[in-house]
């Protein structure tokens, strides 16, 4: 596969406690790393793919650095405890951008996700900017052409921008346009949206597309109503693609993103939204995007993002 490389074994390192007990395991000891991209040969259920890309962030005039995220997040994951559920995880390497050609990289990610899904795997993608969602989402839509596929975006932003080229702000508009060409319903929900970070033009586009929106203040002040809306959205779907933009978290919890949130949803509240999605039996694909190691503080952001990924894998029923 073009624009693909395996992950160095040096990335998956950690503390070895097996002298203490045979089951004192960490992810670096249980996550199998594959040296070629052959999803049909993978025995594990969940395939981890990195998307080394911040070209979309650059085009969207954000702070570059997210291309370094996948391996940084792997390092944080590596030393976390491995329970039975985590032994379903396989590492299928990274897709990267060549010569700033975002569109080719997105197409490669699309093909990789489609191959994994057709092989009966679930996909966990570590971005990269939110341009990751275009390739990941297209792969999922391709894999389930007759199913009701829904996108749940935990994000401060709608990312429905109109632009002449793909950016980190356009992925859901691109997916909506693809659904139009396929005469499919575009099923999209955004939880944690900041009204202060979205123009009226974006809200108008969301209204036209019948997007389900739950604002950050509603998530904070009316958690039960928020969960009810989430369950109603899930009930309409056959397949779920969950995308977590880490800038949905407060800036004090997640400083390491292109656009830190002045309000945001604390991780404990975010987890309350993630758990029912994971346990729904409909979740086929997840990505975590916009982590930017260049702006991290004492690995605070990396460790929190890795914990979210760790929890998703554990809950993924």
XYZ file of C-alpha atoms in Angstrom:
317
model
C 0.000 0.000 0.000
C 1.352 3.417 -0.998
C 1.967 6.081 1.645
C 2.056 3.413 4.362
C 4.750 2.317 6.791
C 4.926 -0.049 9.719
C 5.562 1.237 13.225
C 8.977 0.862 14.807
C 9.056 -1.672 17.658
C 10.820 1.027 19.696
C 7.463 2.819 19.991
C 5.821 -0.022 21.914
C 7.882 -0.075 25.113
C 6.998 -0.026 28.789
C 7.500 -1.422 32.263
C 7.717 -5.202 32.492
C 5.914 -6.523 35.594
C 5.614 -10.149 34.498
C 8.047 -11.278 37.208
C 5.370 -10.166 39.657
C 2.629 -12.207 37.928
C 2.035 -13.736 34.505
C -1.018 -11.563 33.962
C 0.644 -8.294 35.034
C 0.560 -7.154 31.429
C 0.679 -3.832 29.618
C -0.373 -2.937 26.104
C 3.154 -3.042 24.714
C 3.196 -6.745 25.601
C -0.188 -7.657 24.123
C -0.586 -5.418 21.055
C 0.608 -7.294 17.996
C 2.472 -5.166 15.447
C 2.254 -6.145 11.782
C 5.076 -5.456 9.338
C 2.822 -5.373 6.267
C -0.707 -4.200 5.613
C -2.785 -7.358 5.262
C -5.993 -7.028 7.300
C -7.199 -10.444 6.158
C -4.205 -11.971 7.988
C -4.939 -10.157 11.254
C -6.355 -12.322 14.031
C -7.334 -9.491 16.373
C -10.712 -7.706 16.167
C -9.593 -4.062 16.385
C -7.070 -2.613 13.930
C -5.110 0.477 14.955
C -4.014 2.785 12.131
C -2.140 6.078 12.442
C -2.761 8.987 10.074
C 0.357 11.165 10.072
C -1.177 14.333 8.733
C -1.593 17.992 9.579
C -1.880 19.275 6.013
C -5.605 19.867 6.567
C -4.859 21.889 9.697
C -2.347 24.001 7.762
C -4.897 24.640 5.018
C -7.412 25.628 7.695
C -4.903 28.115 9.169
C -4.469 26.135 12.392
C -1.393 25.217 14.418
C 0.520 22.388 12.677
C 1.970 19.464 14.603
C -0.764 16.808 14.587
C 1.211 14.700 12.090
C 3.423 13.635 15.002
C 0.481 12.476 17.112
C 0.031 8.772 16.227
C 3.368 7.546 17.556
C 3.266 9.875 20.573
C -0.133 8.469 21.502
C 1.133 4.922 20.981
C 3.939 5.594 23.459
C 1.386 6.675 26.068
C -0.838 3.688 25.330
C 2.060 1.238 25.457
C 2.602 1.424 29.214
C -1.078 1.220 30.175
C -2.405 -1.968 31.742
C -3.692 -4.567 29.319
C -6.924 -6.239 30.351
C -8.657 -9.003 28.439
C -10.493 -6.573 26.142
C -7.241 -4.892 25.084
C -5.846 -8.114 23.717
C -8.139 -7.617 20.697
C -5.896 -4.773 19.454
C -3.498 -5.013 16.490
C -1.250 -2.257 15.131
C -1.355 -1.931 11.338
C 1.047 0.999 11.025
C 0.758 4.550 9.717
C -0.472 6.292 6.596
C 1.421 9.483 5.779
C 1.131 12.476 3.460
C 3.550 12.680 0.543
C 4.493 16.110 -0.845
C 1.569 17.830 0.886
C -0.886 15.741 -1.140
C -3.680 15.458 1.397
C -6.201 14.051 -1.030
C -4.009 11.055 -1.921
C -3.428 10.316 1.763
C -7.167 10.516 2.478
C -7.822 8.093 -0.378
C -5.194 5.709 1.014
C -6.842 5.875 4.438
C -10.218 5.243 2.816
C -8.903 2.127 1.096
C -7.179 0.906 4.265
C -10.342 1.321 6.345
C -12.437 -0.403 3.694
C -10.003 -3.333 3.602
C -10.119 -3.680 7.398
C -13.897 -3.445 7.586
C -14.349 -5.973 4.773
C -12.031 -8.319 6.670
C -14.446 -8.139 9.605
C -12.339 -5.770 11.697
C -13.149 -2.562 13.518
C -10.956 0.461 12.906
C -9.332 2.713 15.500
C -7.535 5.593 13.788
C -5.167 7.994 15.541
C -5.008 11.300 13.666
C -3.834 13.665 12.428
C -6.077 16.649 12.076
C -9.808 16.311 11.566
C -9.183 15.821 7.856
C -8.741 12.235 9.097
C -12.547 11.979 9.229
C -12.984 12.303 5.478
C -10.889 9.229 4.633
C -12.100 7.236 7.629
C -15.757 8.101 7.063
C -15.634 7.291 3.347
C -14.100 3.905 4.126
C -16.916 3.107 6.541
C -19.623 4.280 4.124
C -18.061 2.169 1.376
C -17.959 -0.884 3.630
C -21.675 -0.678 4.518
C -23.460 0.616 1.399
C -26.872 -0.770 2.383
C -26.729 0.138 6.077
C -27.835 3.211 7.980
C -24.417 4.619 8.865
C -24.350 7.448 11.383
C -21.524 9.805 12.318
C -21.224 10.956 15.925
C -18.774 13.813 16.296
C -17.691 14.897 19.779
C -16.377 18.304 18.877
C -16.556 22.036 19.491
C -16.836 22.551 15.719
C -19.230 21.352 13.019
C -16.466 21.067 10.382
C -18.980 21.657 7.573
C -16.967 24.417 5.949
C -17.078 25.150 2.243
C -13.597 25.400 0.707
C -11.963 24.887 -2.678
C -9.676 22.205 -1.198
C -10.074 19.669 1.589
C -9.074 20.970 5.031
C -9.530 19.965 8.655
C -12.699 22.081 8.588
C -14.420 20.379 5.634
C -14.645 16.611 6.340
C -18.341 16.372 7.160
C -19.373 18.567 4.254
C -17.346 16.222 2.036
C -19.061 13.177 3.549
C -22.462 14.840 3.116
C -21.714 15.532 -0.543
C -20.622 11.922 -1.020
C -23.900 10.731 0.509
C -25.716 13.009 -1.948
C -23.982 11.328 -4.888
C -24.923 7.910 -3.512
C -28.509 8.965 -2.760
C -27.949 8.063 0.893
C -29.173 9.863 3.977
C -26.491 11.899 5.722
C -26.826 11.027 9.396
C -24.625 13.296 11.481
C -24.700 14.417 15.118
C -22.340 16.846 16.841
C -22.159 16.861 20.646
C -20.235 19.535 22.530
C -20.583 22.231 19.899
C -19.443 25.713 20.903
C -21.765 28.389 19.519
C -18.884 30.841 19.935
C -16.745 28.815 17.525
C -19.259 28.296 14.698
C -20.529 30.992 12.345
C -24.155 31.350 11.324
C -23.196 30.065 7.883
C -22.077 26.772 9.432
C -25.246 26.555 11.513
C -27.311 27.191 8.381
C -25.501 24.364 6.594
C -26.145 22.091 9.572
C -29.834 22.989 9.543
C -30.045 22.286 5.820
C -28.402 18.911 6.413
C -30.684 18.152 9.411
C -27.681 17.704 11.694
C -28.379 16.815 15.321
C -26.619 19.389 17.505
C -26.177 19.404 21.274
C -24.290 22.451 22.541
C -21.522 22.310 25.127
C -23.676 24.151 27.693
C -26.452 21.585 27.294
C -23.975 18.744 27.761
C -22.710 20.436 30.923
C -26.013 21.607 32.409
C -28.491 18.990 31.173
C -26.584 15.684 31.004
C -29.682 13.478 31.145
C -31.342 15.316 28.258
C -28.077 15.058 26.339
C -27.935 11.304 26.883
C -31.560 10.975 25.807
C -30.761 12.749 22.530
C -27.755 10.503 22.052
C -29.801 7.339 22.583
C -32.465 8.590 20.149
C -29.817 9.165 17.492
C -28.209 5.752 18.072
C -31.592 4.017 17.792
C -31.930 5.191 14.155
C -28.656 3.596 13.070
C -27.232 0.252 11.991
C -23.566 1.321 12.059
C -21.792 4.054 14.039
C -18.622 5.929 13.176
C -17.434 7.888 16.238
C -14.951 10.704 15.799
C -13.496 12.457 18.843
C -11.941 15.843 18.210
C -9.833 16.406 21.298
C -10.509 20.139 21.185
C -13.939 19.295 22.635
C -12.103 19.023 25.970
C -11.375 22.154 28.035
C -8.087 23.835 27.264
C -6.923 23.254 30.831
C -7.358 19.491 30.345
C -6.271 19.341 26.713
C -3.870 22.148 25.802
C -2.291 20.150 22.989
C -4.674 20.870 20.109
C -4.840 23.342 17.257
C -7.672 25.319 18.888
C -7.880 24.886 22.704
C -11.416 25.278 24.069
C -12.073 28.067 26.594
C -15.051 26.069 27.938
C -15.252 22.516 26.608
C -16.489 19.226 28.045
C -14.369 17.767 30.875
C -13.181 14.223 30.300
C -15.514 12.755 32.925
C -18.542 14.142 31.049
C -17.111 13.123 27.682
C -16.743 9.546 28.933
C -20.448 9.484 29.826
C -21.215 10.123 26.154
C -18.652 7.666 24.845
C -19.685 4.680 26.964
C -23.186 4.103 25.532
C -21.832 4.504 22.005
C -19.229 1.820 22.663
C -21.740 -0.504 24.315
C -24.400 -0.052 21.620
C -23.195 -3.007 19.547
C -23.247 -0.727 16.488
C -19.827 0.923 16.736
C -17.534 -0.054 13.852
C -15.049 2.798 13.668
C -13.455 5.363 15.981
C -10.835 8.038 15.570
C -9.153 10.519 17.886
C -7.979 13.645 16.104
C -6.308 17.045 16.489
C -3.816 16.045 19.196
C -0.733 18.240 18.746
C 2.333 17.113 20.742
C 4.110 20.412 20.077
C 1.793 22.143 22.556
C 1.581 19.452 25.225
C 2.500 20.053 28.865
C 4.334 17.270 30.696
C 2.535 14.662 28.511
C -0.785 15.762 30.048
C -2.607 15.798 26.725
C -1.007 12.616 25.413
C -1.884 10.678 28.534
C -5.488 11.896 28.537
C -5.978 11.131 24.837
C -4.426 7.689 25.325
C -6.709 7.038 28.303
C -9.742 7.862 26.161
C -8.527 5.440 23.477
C -7.773 2.811 26.155
C -11.275 3.183 27.590
C -12.918 2.963 24.171
C -11.161 -0.325 23.433
C -12.212 -1.694 26.823
C -15.866 -0.687 26.398
C -16.081 -1.613 22.716
C -18.728 -4.326 22.808
